[in-house]
PDB file of C-alpha atoms and ligand atoms in Angstrom:
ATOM      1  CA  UNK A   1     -21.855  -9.851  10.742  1.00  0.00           C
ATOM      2  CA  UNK A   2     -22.757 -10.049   7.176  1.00  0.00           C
ATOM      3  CA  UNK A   3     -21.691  -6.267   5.470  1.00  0.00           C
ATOM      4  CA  UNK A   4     -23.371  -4.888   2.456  1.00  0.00           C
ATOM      5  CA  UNK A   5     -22.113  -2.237   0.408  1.00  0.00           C
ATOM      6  CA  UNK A   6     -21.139  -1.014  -3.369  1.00  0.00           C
ATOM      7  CA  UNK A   7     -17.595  -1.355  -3.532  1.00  0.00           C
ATOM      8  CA  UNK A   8     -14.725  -3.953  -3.952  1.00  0.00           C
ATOM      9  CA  UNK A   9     -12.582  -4.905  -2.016  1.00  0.00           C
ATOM     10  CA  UNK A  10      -9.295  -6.254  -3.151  1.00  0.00           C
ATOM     11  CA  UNK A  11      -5.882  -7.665  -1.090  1.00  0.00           C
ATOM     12  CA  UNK A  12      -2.535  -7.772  -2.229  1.00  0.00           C
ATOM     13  CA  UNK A  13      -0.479 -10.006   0.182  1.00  0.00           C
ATOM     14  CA  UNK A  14       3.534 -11.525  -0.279  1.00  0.00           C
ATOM     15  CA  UNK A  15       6.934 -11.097   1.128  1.00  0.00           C
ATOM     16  CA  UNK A  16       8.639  -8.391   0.983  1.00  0.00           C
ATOM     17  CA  UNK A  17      10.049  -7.154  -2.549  1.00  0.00           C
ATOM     18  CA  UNK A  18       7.367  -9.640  -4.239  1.00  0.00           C
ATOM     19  CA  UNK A  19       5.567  -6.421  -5.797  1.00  0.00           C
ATOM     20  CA  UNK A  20       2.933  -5.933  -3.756  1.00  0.00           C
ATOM     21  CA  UNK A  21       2.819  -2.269  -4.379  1.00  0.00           C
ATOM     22  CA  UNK A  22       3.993  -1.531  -8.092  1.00  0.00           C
ATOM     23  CA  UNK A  23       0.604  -3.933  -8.579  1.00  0.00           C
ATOM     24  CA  UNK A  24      -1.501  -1.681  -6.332  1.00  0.00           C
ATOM     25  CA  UNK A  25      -0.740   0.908  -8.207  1.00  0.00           C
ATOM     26  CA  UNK A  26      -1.109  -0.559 -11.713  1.00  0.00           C
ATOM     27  CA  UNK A  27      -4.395  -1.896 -10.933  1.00  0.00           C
ATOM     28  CA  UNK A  28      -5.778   1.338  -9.430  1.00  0.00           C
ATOM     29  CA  UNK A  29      -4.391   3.154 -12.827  1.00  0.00           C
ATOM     30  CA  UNK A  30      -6.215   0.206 -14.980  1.00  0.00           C
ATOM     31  CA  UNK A  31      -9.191   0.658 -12.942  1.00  0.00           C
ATOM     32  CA  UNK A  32      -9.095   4.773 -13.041  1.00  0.00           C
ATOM     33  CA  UNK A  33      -8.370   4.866 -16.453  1.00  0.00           C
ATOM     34  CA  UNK A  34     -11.959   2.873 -16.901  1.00  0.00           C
ATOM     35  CA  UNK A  35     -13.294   5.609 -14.656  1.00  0.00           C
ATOM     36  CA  UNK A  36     -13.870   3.320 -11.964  1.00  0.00           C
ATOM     37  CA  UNK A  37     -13.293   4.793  -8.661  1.00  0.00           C
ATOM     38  CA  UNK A  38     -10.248   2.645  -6.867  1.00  0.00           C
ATOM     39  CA  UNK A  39      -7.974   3.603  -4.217  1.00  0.00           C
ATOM     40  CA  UNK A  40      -5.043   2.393  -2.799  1.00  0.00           C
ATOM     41  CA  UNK A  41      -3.721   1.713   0.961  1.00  0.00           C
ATOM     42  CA  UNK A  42      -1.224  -0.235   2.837  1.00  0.00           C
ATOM     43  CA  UNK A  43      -0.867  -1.745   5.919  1.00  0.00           C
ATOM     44  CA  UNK A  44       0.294  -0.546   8.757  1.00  0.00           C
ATOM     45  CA  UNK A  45      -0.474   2.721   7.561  1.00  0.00           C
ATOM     46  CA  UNK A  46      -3.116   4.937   5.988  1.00  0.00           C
ATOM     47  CA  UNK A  47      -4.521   6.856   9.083  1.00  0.00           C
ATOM     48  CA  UNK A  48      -2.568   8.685  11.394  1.00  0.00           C
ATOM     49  CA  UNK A  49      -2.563   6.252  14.290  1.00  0.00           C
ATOM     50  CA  UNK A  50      -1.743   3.535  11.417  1.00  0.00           C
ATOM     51  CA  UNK A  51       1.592   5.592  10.304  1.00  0.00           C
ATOM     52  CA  UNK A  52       2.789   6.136  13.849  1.00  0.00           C
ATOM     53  CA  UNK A  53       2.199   2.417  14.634  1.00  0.00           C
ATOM     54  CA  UNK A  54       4.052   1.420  11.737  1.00  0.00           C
ATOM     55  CA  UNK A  55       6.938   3.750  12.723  1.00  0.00           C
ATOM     56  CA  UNK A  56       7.032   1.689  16.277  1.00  0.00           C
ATOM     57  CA  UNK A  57       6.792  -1.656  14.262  1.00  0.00           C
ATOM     58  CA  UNK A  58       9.396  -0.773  12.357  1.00  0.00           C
ATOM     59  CA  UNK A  59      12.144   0.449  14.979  1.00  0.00           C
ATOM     60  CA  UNK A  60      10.286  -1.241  18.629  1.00  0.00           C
ATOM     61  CA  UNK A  61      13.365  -3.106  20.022  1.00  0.00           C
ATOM     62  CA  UNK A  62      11.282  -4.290  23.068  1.00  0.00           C
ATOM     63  CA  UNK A  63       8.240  -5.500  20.914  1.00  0.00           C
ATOM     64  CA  UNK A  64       7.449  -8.966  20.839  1.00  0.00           C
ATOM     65  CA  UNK A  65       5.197 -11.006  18.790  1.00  0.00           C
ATOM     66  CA  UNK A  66       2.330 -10.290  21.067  1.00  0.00           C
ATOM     67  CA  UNK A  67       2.836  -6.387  20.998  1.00  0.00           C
ATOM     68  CA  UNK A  68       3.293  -6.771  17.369  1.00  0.00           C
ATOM     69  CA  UNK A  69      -0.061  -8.476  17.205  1.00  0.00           C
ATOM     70  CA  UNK A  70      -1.805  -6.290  18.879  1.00  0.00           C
ATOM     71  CA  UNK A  71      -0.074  -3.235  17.265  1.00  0.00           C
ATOM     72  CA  UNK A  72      -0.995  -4.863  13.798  1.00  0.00           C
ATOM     73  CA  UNK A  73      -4.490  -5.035  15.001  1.00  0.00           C
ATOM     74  CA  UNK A  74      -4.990  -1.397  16.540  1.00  0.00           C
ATOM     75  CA  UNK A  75      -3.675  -0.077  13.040  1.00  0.00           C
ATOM     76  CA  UNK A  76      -6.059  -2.268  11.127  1.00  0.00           C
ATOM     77  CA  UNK A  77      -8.664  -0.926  13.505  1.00  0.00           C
ATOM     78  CA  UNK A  78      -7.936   2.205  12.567  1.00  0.00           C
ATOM     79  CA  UNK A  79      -7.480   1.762   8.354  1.00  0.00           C
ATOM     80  CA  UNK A  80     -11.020   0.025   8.273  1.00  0.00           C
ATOM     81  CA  UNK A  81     -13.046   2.609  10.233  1.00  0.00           C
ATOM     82  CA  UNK A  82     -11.503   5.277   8.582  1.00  0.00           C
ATOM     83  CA  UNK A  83     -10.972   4.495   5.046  1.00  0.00           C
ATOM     84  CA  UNK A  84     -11.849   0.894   4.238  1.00  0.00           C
ATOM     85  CA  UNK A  85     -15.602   0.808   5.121  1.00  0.00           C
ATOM     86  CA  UNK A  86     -16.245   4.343   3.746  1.00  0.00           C
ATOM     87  CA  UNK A  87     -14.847   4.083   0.636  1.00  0.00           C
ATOM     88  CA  UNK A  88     -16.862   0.489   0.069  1.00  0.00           C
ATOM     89  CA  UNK A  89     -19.498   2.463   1.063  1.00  0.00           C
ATOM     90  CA  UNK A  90     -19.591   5.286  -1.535  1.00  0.00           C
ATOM     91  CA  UNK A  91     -18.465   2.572  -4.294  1.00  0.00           C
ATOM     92  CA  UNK A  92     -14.563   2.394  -4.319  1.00  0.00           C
ATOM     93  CA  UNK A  93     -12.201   0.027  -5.575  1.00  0.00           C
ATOM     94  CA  UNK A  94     -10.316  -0.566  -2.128  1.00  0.00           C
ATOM     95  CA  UNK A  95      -6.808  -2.297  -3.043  1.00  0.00           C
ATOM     96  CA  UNK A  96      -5.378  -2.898  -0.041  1.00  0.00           C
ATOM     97  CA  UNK A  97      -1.178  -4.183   0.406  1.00  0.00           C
ATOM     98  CA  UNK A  98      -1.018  -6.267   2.827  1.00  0.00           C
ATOM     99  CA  UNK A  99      -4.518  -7.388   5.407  1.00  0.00           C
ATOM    100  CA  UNK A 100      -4.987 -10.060   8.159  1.00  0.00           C
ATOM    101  CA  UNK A 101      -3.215 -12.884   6.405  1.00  0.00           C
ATOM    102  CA  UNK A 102      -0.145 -10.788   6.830  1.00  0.00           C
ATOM    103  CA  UNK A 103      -0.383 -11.124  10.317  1.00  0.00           C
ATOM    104  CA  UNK A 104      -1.484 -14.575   9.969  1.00  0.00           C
ATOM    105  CA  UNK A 105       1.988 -15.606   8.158  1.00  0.00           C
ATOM    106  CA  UNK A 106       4.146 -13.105  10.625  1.00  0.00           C
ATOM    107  CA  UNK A 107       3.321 -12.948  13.751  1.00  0.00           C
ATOM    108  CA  UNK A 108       1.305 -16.687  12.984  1.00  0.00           C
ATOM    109  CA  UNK A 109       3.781 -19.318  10.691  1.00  0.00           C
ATOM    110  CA  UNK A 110       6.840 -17.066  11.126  1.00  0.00           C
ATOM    111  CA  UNK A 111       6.730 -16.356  14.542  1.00  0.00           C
ATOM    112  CA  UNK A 112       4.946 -18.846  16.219  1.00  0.00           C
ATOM    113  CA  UNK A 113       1.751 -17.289  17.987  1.00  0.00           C
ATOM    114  CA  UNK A 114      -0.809 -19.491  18.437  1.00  0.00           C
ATOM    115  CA  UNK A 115      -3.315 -19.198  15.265  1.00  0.00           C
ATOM    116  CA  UNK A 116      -6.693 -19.633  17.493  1.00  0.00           C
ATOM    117  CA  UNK A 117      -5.460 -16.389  19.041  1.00  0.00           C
ATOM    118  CA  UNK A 118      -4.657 -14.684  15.750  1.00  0.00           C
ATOM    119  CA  UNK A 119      -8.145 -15.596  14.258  1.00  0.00           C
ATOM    120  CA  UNK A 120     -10.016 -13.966  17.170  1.00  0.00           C
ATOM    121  CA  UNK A 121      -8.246 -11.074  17.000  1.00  0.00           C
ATOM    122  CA  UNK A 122      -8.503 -10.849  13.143  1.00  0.00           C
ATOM    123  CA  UNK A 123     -12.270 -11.891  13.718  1.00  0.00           C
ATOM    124  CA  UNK A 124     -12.717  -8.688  16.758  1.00  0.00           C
ATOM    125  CA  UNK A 125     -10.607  -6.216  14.537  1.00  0.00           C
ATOM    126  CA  UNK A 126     -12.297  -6.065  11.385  1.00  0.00           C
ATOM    127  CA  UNK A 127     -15.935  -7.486  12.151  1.00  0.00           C
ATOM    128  CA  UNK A 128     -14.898 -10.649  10.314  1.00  0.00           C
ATOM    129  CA  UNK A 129     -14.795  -8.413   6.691  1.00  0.00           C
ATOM    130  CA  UNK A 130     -13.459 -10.624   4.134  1.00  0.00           C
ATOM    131  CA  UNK A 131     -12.057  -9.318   0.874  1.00  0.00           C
ATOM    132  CA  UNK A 132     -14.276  -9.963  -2.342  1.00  0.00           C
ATOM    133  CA  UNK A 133     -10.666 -11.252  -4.265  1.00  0.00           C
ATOM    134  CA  UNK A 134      -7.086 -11.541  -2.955  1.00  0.00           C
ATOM    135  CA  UNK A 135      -4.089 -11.799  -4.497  1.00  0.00           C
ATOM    136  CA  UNK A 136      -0.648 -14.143  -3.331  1.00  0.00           C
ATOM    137  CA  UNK A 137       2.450 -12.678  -4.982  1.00  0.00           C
ATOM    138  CA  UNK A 138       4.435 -15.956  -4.765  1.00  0.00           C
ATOM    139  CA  UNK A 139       8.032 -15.337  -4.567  1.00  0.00           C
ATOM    140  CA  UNK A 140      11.283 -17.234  -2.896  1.00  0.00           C
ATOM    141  CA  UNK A 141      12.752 -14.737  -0.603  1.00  0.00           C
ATOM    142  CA  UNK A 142      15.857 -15.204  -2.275  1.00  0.00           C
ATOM    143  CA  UNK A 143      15.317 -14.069  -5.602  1.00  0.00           C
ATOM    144  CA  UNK A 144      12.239 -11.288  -4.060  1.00  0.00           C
ATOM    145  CA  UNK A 145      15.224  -9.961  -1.339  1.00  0.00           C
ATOM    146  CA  UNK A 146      17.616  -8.847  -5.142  1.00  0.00           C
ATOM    147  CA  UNK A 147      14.554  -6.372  -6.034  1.00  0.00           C
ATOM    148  CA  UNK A 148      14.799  -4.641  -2.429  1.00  0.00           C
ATOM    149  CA  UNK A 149      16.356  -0.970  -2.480  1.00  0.00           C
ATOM    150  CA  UNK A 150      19.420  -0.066  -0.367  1.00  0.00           C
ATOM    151  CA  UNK A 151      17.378   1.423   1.976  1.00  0.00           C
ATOM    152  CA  UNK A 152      17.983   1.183   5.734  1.00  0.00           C
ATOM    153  CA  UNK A 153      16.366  -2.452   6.218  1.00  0.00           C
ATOM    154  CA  UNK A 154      13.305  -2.498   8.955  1.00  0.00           C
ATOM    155  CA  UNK A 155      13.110  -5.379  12.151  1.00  0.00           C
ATOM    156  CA  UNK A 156      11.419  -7.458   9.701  1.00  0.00           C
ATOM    157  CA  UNK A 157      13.677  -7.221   6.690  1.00  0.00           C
ATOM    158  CA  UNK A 158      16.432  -7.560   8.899  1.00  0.00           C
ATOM    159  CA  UNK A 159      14.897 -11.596  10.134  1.00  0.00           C
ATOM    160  CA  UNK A 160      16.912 -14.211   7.854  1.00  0.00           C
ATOM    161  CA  UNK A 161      16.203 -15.882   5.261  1.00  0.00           C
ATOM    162  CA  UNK A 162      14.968 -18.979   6.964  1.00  0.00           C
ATOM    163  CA  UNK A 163      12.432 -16.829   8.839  1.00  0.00           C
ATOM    164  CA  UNK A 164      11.013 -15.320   4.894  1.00  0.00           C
ATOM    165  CA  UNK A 165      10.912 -18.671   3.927  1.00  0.00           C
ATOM    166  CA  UNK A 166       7.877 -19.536   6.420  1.00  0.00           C
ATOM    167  CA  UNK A 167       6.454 -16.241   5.358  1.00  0.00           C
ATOM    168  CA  UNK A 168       6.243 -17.746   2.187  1.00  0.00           C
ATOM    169  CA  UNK A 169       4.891 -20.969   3.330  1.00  0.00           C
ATOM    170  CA  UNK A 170       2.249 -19.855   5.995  1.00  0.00           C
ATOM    171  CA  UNK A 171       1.060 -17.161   2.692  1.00  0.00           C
ATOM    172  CA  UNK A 172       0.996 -20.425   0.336  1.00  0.00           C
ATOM    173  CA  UNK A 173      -0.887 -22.686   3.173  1.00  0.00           C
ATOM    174  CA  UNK A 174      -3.577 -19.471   3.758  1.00  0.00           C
ATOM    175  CA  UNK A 175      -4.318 -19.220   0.247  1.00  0.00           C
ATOM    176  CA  UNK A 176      -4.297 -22.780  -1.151  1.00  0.00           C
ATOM    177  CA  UNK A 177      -7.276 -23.364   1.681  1.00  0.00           C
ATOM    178  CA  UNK A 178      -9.428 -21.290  -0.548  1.00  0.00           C
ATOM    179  CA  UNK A 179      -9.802 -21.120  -4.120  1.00  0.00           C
ATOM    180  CA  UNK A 180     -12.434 -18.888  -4.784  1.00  0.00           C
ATOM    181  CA  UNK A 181     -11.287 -16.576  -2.877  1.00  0.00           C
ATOM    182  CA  UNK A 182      -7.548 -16.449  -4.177  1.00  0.00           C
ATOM    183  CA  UNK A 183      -5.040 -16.241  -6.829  1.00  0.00           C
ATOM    184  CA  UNK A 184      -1.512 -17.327  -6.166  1.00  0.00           C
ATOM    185  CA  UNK A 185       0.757 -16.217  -8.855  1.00  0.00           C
ATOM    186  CA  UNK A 186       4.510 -16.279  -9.472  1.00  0.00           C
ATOM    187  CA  UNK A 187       5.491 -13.028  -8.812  1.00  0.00           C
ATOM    188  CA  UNK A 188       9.124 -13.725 -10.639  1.00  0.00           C
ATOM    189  CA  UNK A 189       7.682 -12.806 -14.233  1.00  0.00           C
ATOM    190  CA  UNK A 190       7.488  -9.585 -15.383  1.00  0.00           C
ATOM    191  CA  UNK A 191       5.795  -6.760 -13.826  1.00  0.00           C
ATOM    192  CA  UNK A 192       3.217  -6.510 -17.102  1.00  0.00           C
ATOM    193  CA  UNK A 193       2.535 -10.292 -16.931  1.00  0.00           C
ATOM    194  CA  UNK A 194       1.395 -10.400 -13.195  1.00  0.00           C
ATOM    195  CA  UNK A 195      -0.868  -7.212 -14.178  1.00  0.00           C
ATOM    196  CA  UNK A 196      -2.177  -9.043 -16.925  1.00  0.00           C
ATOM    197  CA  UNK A 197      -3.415 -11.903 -14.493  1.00  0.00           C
ATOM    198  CA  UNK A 198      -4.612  -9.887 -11.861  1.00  0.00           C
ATOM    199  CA  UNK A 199      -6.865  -8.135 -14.725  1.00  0.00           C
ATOM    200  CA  UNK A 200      -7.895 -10.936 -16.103  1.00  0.00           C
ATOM    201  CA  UNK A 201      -8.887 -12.212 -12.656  1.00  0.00           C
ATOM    202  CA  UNK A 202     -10.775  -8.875 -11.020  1.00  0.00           C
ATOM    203  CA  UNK A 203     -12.908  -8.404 -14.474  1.00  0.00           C
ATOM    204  CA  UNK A 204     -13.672 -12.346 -14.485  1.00  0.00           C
ATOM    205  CA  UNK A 205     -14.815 -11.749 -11.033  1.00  0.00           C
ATOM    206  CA  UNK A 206     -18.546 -10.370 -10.826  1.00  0.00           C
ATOM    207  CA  UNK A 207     -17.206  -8.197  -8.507  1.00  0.00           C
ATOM    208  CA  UNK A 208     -16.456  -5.238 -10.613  1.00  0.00           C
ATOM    209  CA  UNK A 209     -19.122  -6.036 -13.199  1.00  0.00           C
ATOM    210  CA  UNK A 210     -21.763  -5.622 -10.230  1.00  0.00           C
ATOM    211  CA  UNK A 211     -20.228  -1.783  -9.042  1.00  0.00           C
ATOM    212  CA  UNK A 212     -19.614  -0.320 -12.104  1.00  0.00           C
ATOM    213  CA  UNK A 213     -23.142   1.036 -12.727  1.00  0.00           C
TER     214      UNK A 213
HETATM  215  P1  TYD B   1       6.627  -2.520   4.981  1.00  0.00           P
HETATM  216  O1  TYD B   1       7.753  -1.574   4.904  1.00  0.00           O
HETATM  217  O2  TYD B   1       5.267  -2.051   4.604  1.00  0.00           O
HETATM  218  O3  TYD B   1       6.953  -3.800   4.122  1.00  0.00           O
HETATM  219  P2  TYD B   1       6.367  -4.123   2.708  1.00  0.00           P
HETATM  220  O4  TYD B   1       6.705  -2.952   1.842  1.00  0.00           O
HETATM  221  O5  TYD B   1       7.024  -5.400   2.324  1.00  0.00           O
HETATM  222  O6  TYD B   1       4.862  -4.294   2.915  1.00  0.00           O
HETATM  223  O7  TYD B   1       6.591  -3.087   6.435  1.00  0.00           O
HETATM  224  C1  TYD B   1       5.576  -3.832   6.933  1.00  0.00           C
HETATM  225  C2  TYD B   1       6.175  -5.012   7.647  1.00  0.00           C
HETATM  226  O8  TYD B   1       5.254  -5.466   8.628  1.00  0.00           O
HETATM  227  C3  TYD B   1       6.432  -6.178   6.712  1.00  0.00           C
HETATM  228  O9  TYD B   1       7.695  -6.722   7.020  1.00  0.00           O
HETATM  229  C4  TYD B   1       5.385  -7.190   7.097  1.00  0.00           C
HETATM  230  C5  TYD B   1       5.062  -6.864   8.512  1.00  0.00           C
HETATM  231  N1  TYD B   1       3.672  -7.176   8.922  1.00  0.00           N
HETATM  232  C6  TYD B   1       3.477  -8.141   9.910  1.00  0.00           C
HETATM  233  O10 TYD B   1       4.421  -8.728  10.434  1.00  0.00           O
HETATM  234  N2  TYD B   1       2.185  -8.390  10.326  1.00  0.00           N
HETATM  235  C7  TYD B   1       1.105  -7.740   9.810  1.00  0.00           C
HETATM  236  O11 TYD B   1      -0.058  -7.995  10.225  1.00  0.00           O
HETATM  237  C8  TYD B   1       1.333  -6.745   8.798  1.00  0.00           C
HETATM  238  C9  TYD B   1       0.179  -5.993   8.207  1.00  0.00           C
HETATM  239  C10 TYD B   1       2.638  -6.501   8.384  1.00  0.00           C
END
């Protein structure tokens, strides 16, 4: 299906503690401050089903990859019927942290289900709706795994290192396969540098150019 609408739509992908979300937020402030509409969500997350999901995801000690797929999936569902599409439709900047690649680096490189699978399921959950630009936050896990609070760590942060590591490397083999659609950039420089390039990207893109009027 080929979609039409006003808005942008933006992903912000990486391993955890690249800086996926300080970004979000300091491109939706660049973009608001230029009185563009732009909002930011997350997955899992952003509905109701999509919180509670991510709640299982994050504690489920009898989920396996499969589940996890599938859970992934139904929140995605979710997040694009009931704030993704709408807001593209009345003109938003949609920033989104994290989208399918995630799952294609999890539950895909890291974990080992079998990518035809994944792509179908990508292709059935979001009516095959590709971002207009998306951003790799390039990181090793090592140095990205310093910048994480002393929170209580989740399933996933609790995988080792070795497992991040192919996180990385499925993230790097997604977005090397397609240029025009991403920027990789090393997400170890300063938070105002990696703004700076994602700027300089989005208003090189026609993208925000052609919604702005
Ligand atoms: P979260 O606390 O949001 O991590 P982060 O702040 O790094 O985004 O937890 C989401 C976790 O879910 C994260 O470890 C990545 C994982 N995930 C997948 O495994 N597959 C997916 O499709 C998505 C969207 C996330």
């Amino acid at each position: 299906m080929s979609y039409s609408y006003p808005g942008v739509f933006i992903v912000i992908e990486g391993v955890e503690g690249s800086g996926k979300s300080t970004q979000c937020q300091l491109l939706k402030a660049k973009l608001s401050s230029l009185h563009i509409p732009a909002i930011v969500t997350r997955e899992p997350g952003g509905t109701r089903t999509g919180e509670q999901v991510r709640q299982w995801l994050r504690e489920g000690s009898d989920l396996n990859r499969l589940s996890e797929l599938f859970l992934f999936s139904a929140a995605r569902v979710a997040l694009l019927e009931q704030v993704i599409i709408p807001e593209l439709h009345r003109g938003s900047v949609v920033i989104l942290d994290r989208y399918i690649y995630s799952t294609i680096a999890y539950q895909g490189f890291a974990k080992g289900c079998d990518r035809i699978d994944i792509d179908s399921i990508n292709k059935i959950a979001t009516d095959n709706l590709q971002p207009n630009l998306a951003f790799l936050l390039d990181i090793p896990p090592k140095k990205s795994f310093k910048r994480k609070s002393c929170e209580e760590p989740d399933r996933f942060e609790q995988e080792d290192l070795s497992f991040h590591n192919l996180v990385r490397a499925g993230y790097k083999s997604i977005a090397s396969q397609d240029s025009k659609l991403w920027t990789i950039l090393d997400a170890s420089e300063s938070i105002n540098t990696v703004h700076d390039k994602i700027w300089r990207r989005v208003t090189s893109s026609n993208a925000i150019g052609n919604n702005k009027d």
